[in-house]
C-alpha atoms as an extended CHARMM CRD file, in Angstrom:
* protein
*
       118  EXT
         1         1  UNK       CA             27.0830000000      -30.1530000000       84.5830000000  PROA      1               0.0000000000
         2         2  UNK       CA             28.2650000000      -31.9960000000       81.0000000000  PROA      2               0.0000000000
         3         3  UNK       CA             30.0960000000      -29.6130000000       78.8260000000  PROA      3               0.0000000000
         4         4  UNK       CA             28.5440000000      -29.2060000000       75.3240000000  PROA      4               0.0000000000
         5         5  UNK       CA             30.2300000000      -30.9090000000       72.5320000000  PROA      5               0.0000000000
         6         6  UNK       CA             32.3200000000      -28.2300000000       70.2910000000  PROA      6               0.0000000000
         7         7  UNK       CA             30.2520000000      -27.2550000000       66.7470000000  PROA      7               0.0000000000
         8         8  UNK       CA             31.5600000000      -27.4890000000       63.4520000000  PROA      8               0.0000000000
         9         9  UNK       CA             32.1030000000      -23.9650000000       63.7910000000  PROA      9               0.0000000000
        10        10  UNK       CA             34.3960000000      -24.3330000000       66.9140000000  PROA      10              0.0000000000
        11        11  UNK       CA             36.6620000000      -26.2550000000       64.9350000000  PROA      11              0.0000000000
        12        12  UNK       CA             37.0650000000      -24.1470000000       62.1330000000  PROA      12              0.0000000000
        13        13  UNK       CA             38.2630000000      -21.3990000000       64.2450000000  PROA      13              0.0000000000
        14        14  UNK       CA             40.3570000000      -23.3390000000       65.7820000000  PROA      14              0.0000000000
        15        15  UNK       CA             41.8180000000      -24.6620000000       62.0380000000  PROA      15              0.0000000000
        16        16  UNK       CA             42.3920000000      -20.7380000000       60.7050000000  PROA      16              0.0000000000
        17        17  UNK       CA             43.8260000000      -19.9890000000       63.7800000000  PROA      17              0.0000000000
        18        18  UNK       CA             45.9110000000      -23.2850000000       64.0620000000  PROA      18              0.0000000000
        19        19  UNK       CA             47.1100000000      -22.5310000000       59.8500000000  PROA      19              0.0000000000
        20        20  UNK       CA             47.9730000000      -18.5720000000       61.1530000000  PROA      20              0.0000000000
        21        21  UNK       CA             50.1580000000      -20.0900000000       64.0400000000  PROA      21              0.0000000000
        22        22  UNK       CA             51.7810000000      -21.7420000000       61.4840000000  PROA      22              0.0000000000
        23        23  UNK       CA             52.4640000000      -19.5750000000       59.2390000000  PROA      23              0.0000000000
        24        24  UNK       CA             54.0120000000      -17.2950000000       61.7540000000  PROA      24              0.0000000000
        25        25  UNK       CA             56.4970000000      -19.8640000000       62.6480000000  PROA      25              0.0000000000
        26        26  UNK       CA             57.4390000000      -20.5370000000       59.0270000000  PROA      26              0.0000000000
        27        27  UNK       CA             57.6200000000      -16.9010000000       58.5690000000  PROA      27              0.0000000000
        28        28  UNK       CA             60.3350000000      -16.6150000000       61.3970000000  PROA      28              0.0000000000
        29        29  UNK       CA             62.2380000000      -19.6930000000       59.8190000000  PROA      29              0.0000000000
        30        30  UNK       CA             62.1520000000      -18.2290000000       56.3820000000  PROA      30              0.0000000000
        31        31  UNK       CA             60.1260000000      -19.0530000000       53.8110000000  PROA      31              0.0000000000
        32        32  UNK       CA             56.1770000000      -19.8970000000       53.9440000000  PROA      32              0.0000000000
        33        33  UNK       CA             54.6400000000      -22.6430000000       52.0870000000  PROA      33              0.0000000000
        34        34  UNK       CA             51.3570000000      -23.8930000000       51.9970000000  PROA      34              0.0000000000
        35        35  UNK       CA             52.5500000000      -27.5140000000       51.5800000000  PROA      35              0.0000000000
        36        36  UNK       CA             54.6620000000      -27.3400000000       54.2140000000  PROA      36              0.0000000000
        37        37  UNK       CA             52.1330000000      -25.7230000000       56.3790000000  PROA      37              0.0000000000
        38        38  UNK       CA             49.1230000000      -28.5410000000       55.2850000000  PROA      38              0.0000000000
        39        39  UNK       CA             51.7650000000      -31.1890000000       56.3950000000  PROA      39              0.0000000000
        40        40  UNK       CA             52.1650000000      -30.1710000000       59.8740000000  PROA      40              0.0000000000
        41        41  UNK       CA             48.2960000000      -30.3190000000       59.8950000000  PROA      41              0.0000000000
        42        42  UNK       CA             48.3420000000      -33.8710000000       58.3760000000  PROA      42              0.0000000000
        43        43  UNK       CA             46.2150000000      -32.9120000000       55.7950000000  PROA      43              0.0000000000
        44        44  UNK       CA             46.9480000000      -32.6940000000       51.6980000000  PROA      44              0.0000000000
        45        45  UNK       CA             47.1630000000      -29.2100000000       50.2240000000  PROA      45              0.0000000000
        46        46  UNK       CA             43.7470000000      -29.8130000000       48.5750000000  PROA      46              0.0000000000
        47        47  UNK       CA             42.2230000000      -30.7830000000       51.9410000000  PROA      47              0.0000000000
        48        48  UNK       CA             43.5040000000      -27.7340000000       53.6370000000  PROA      48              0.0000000000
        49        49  UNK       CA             42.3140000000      -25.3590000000       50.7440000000  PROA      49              0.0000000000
        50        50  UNK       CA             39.2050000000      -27.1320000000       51.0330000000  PROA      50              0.0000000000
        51        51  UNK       CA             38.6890000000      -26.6910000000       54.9530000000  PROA      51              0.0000000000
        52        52  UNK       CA             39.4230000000      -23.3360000000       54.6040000000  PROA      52              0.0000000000
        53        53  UNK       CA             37.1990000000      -22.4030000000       51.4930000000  PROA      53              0.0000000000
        54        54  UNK       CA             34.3200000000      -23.7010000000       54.2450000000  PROA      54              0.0000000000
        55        55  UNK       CA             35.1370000000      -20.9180000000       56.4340000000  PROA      55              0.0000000000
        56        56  UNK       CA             35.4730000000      -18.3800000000       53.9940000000  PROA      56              0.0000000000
        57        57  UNK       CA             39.4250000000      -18.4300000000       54.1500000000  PROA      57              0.0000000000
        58        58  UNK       CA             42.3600000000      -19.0500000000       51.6450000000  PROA      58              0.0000000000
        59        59  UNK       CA             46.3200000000      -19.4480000000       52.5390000000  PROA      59              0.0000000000
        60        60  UNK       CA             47.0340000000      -16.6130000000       50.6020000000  PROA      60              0.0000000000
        61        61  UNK       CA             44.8660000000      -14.3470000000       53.3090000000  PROA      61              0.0000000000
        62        62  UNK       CA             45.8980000000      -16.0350000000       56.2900000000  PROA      62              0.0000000000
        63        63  UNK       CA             49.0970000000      -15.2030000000       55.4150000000  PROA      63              0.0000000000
        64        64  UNK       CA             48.2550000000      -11.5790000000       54.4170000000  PROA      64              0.0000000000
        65        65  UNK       CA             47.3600000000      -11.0590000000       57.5700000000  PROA      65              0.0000000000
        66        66  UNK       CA             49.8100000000      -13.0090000000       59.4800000000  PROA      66              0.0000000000
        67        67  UNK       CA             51.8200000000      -10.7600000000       57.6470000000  PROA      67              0.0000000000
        68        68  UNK       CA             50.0100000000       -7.5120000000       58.2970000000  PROA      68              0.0000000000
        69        69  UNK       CA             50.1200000000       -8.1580000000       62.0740000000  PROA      69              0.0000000000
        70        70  UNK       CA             53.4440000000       -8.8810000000       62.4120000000  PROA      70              0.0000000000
        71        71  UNK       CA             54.4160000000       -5.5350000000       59.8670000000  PROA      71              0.0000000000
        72        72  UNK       CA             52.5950000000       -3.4630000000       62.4800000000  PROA      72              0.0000000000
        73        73  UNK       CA             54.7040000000       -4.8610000000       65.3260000000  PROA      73              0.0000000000
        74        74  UNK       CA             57.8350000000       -4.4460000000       63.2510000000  PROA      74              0.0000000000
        75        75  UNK       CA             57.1140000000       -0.8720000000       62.4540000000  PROA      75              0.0000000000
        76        76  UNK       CA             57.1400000000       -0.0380000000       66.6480000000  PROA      76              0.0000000000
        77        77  UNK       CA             60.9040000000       -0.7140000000       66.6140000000  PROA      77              0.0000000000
        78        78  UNK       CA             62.0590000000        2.3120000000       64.8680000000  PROA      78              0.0000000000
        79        79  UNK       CA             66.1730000000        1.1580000000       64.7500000000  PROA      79              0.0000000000
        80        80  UNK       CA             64.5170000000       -1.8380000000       62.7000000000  PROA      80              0.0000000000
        81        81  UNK       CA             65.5790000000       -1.0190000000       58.8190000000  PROA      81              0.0000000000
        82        82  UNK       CA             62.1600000000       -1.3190000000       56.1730000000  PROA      82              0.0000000000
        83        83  UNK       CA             64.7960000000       -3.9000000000       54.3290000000  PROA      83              0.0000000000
        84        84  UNK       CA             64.9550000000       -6.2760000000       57.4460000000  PROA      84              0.0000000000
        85        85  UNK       CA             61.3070000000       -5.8820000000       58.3790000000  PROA      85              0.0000000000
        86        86  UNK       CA             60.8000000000       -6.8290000000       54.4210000000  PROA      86              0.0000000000
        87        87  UNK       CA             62.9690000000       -9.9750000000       54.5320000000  PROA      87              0.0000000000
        88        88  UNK       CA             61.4440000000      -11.0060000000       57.8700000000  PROA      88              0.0000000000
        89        89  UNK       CA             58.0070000000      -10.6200000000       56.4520000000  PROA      89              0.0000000000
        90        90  UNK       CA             59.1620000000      -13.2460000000       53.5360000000  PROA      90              0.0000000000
        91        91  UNK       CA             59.1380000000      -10.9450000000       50.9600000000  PROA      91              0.0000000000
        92        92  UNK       CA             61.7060000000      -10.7650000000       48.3720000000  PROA      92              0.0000000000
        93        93  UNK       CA             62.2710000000       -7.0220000000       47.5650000000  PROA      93              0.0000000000
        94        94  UNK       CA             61.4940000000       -4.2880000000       49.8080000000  PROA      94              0.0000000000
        95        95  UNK       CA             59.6260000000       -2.4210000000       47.0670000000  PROA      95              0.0000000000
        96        96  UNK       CA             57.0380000000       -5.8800000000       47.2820000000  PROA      96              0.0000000000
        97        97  UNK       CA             56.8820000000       -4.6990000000       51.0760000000  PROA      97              0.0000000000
        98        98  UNK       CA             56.3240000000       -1.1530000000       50.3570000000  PROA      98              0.0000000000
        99        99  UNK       CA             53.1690000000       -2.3340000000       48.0830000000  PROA      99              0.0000000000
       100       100  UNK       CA             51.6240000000       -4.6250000000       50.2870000000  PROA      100             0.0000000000
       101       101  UNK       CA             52.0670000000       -2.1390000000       53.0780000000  PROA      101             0.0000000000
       102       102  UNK       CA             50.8740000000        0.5610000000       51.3960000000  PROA      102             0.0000000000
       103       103  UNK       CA             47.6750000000       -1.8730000000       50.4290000000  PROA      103             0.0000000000
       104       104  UNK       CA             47.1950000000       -2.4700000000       54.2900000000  PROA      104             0.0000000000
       105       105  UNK       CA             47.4260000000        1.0530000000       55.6030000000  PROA      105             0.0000000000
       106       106  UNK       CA             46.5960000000        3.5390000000       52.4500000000  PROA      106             0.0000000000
       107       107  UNK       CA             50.4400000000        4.5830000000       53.0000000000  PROA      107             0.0000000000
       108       108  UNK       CA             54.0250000000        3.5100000000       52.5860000000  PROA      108             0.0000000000
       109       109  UNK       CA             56.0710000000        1.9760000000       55.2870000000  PROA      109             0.0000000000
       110       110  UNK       CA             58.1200000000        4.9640000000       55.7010000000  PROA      110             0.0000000000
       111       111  UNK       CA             55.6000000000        7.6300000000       55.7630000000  PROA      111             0.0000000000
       112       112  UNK       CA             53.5480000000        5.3970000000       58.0370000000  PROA      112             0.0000000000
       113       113  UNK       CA             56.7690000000        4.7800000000       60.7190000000  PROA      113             0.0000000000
       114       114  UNK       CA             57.3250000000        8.6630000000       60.6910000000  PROA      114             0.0000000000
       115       115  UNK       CA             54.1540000000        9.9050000000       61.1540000000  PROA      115             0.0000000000
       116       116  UNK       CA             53.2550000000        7.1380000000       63.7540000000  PROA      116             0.0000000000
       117       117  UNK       CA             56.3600000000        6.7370000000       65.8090000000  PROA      117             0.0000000000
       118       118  UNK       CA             57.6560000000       10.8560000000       65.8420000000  PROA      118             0.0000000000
């Protein structure tokens, strides 16, 4: 039995999810950067925004919610300061933290650890 060549569709998934692992690793390194992340890909900025604008996708919310995930597994480890979770998440305040978290979940950080993780 021949195995069906992959669709278009196949390889988008597999570029989002490809951009996402990447992020994550730039993330644990420091800072995230889309140029850095469309050169590991071998691709131009303007090629990677445009692959991803096919699938419905920009950087910014791949990294949102590379970002998002990793927040949520952060949050379990309740000796882990907000201010360290912040900085490991790449941003640059923890009040920047606090906003985007409070975006995700409808409440802040602390308030979400407490009433989560009591």
């Amino acid at each position: 039995m021949a195995s069906e060549p992959l669709g278009p569709e196949a390889v988008r998934v597999s570029l989002s999810n490809r951009v996402s692992s990447l992020i994550s690793i730039q993330l644990a390194r420091g800072k995230v950067g889309v140029e850095v992340v469309a050169s590991q890909l071998h691709m131009s900025r303007y090629t990677l925004h445009k692959k991803l604008k096919r699938e419905g996708l920009t950087f910014a919310l791949l990294l949102e919610d590379v970002r998002r995930k990793q927040a949520l597994t952060y949050m379990q480890d309740k000796s882990k300061p907000l201010v360290e979770i912040a900085e490991q998440l790449g941003f640059s305040e923890l009040s920047a933290f606090s906003r985007a978290f409070k975006r995700w979940m409808g409440t802040s950080p602390a308030e979400y650890r407490s009433v989560r993780f009591s």
